[in-house]
Coordinates of C-alpha atoms in Angstrom, one line a residue:
X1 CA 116.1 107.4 100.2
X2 CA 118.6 107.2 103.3
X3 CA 119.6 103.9 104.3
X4 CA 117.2 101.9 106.4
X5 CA 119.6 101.9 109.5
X6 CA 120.2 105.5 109.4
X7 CA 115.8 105.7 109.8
X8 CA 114.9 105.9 113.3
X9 CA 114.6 103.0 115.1
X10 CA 111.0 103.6 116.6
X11 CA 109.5 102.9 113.5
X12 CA 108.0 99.9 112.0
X13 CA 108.7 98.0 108.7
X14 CA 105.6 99.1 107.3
X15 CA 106.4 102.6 108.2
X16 CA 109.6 102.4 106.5
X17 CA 107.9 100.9 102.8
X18 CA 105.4 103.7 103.4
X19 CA 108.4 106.4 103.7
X20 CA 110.3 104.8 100.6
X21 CA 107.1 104.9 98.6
X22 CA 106.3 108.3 99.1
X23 CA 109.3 110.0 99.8
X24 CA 112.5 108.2 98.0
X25 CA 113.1 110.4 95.7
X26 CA 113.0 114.0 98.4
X27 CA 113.6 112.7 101.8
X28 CA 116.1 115.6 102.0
X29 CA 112.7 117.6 102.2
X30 CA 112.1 116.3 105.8
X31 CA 112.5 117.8 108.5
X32 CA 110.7 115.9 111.4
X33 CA 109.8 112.3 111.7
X34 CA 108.1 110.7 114.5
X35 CA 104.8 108.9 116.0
X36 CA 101.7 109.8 116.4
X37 CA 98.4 108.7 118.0
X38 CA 94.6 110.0 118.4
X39 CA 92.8 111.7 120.9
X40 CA 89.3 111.4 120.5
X41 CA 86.8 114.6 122.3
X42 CA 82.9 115.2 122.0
X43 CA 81.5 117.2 119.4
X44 CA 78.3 119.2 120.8
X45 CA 77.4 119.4 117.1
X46 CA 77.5 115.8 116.3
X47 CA 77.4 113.8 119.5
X48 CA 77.6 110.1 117.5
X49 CA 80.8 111.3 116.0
X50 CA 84.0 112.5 118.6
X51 CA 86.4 115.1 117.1
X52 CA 90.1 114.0 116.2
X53 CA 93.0 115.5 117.5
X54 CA 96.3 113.9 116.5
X55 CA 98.5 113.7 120.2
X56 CA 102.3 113.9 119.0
X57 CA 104.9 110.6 120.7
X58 CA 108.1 110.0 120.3
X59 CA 109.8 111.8 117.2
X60 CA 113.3 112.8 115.7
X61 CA 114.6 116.4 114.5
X62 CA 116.3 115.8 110.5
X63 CA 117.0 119.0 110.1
X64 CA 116.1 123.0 110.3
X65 CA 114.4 125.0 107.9
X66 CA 112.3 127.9 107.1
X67 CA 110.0 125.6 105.4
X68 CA 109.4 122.9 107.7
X69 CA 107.5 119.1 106.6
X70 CA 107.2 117.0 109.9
X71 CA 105.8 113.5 109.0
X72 CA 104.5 111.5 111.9
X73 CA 102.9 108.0 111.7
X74 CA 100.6 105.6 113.6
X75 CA 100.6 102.1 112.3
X76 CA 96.4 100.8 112.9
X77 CA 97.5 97.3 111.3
X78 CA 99.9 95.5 109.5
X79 CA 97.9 96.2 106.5
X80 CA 97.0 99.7 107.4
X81 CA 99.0 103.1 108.1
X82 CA 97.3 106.9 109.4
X83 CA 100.1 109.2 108.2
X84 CA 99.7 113.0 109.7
X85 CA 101.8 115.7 108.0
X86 CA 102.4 119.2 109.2
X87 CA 103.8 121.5 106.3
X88 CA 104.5 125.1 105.5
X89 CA 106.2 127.9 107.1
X90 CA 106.5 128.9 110.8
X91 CA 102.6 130.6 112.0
X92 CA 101.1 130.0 108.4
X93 CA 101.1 125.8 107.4
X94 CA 98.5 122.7 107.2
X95 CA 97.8 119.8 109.1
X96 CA 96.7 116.8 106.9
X97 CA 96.0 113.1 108.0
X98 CA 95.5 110.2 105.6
X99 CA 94.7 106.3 105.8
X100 CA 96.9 104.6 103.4
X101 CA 96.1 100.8 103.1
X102 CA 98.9 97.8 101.6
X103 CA 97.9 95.8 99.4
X104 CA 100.8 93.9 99.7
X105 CA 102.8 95.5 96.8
X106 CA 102.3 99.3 97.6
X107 CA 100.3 101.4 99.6
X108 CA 97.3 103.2 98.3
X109 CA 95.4 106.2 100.0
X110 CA 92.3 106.4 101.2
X111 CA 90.5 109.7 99.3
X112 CA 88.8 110.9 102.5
X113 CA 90.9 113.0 104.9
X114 CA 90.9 111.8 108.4
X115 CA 92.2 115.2 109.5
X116 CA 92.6 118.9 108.1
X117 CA 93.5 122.0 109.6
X118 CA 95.2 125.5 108.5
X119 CA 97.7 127.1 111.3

C-alpha cells in the first residue's frame, strides 16, 4: 500500500483502513479515487422505496489504463463505510456499491448490494 500521506487528503481515516484492508496488496490496480454521495428518485414501481443513484464529488486521477477500477467512498459513520466501485473496460464495465461495517478491528461487508449496474 502507498504511504498514507501520498493518499489524498479528502479522505477520512476510516476510508484509509478500509483502502489498506482491501487493497494493500494491488493498489497499483487503481486508477480513480474519490467521494461519493446518493441521490435518492421515485420509483413508480415501488413508491415506499426511492431508487439510488450514486452522485460522484470530489475525486483524484492515479493513473490511465485500458482497464479502469475507480473506487469512490462515502463515510455514513464512524463505524460504517458505502464503497461504490466502477470496473471494466471503457463502454463495457459494472457499477457495484457495498456497506462495509468496523468492528473495530476490520471491516466486514454487508452481503446485500446497495447498488448494481452493467455499462
Amino acid at each position: 500500500m502507498k504511504e498514507e500521506h501520498s493518499l489524498p487528503q479528502f479522505l477520512s481515516k476510516a476510508m484509509k483502513c478500509w483502502l489498506n484492508q482491501y487493497y494493500a496488496e494491488n493498489y497499483e490496480s487503481i486508477t480513480e479515487i474519490g467521494l461519493f454521495d446518493w441521490a435518492f428518485k421515485p420509483d413508480k414501481r415501488n413508491p415506499l422505496k426511492p431508487r439510488r443513484k450514486p452522485i460522484l464529488g470530489e475525486s483524484i486521477k492515479l493513473q490511465t489504463s485500458i482497464f479502469y477500477r475507480n473506487i469512490y467512498l462515502l463515510e455514513i459513520d464512524s463505524k460504517t463505510i458505502h464503497v461504490f466501485i466502477c470496473s471494466g473496460f471503457c463502454l463495457s464495465g459494472h457499477k457495484v456499491a457495498h456497506e462495509y461495517n468496523w468492528d473495530g478491528e476490520k471491516f466486514s461487508k454487508n452481503p446485500k448490494r446497495l447498488f448494481s449496474m452493467i455499462s
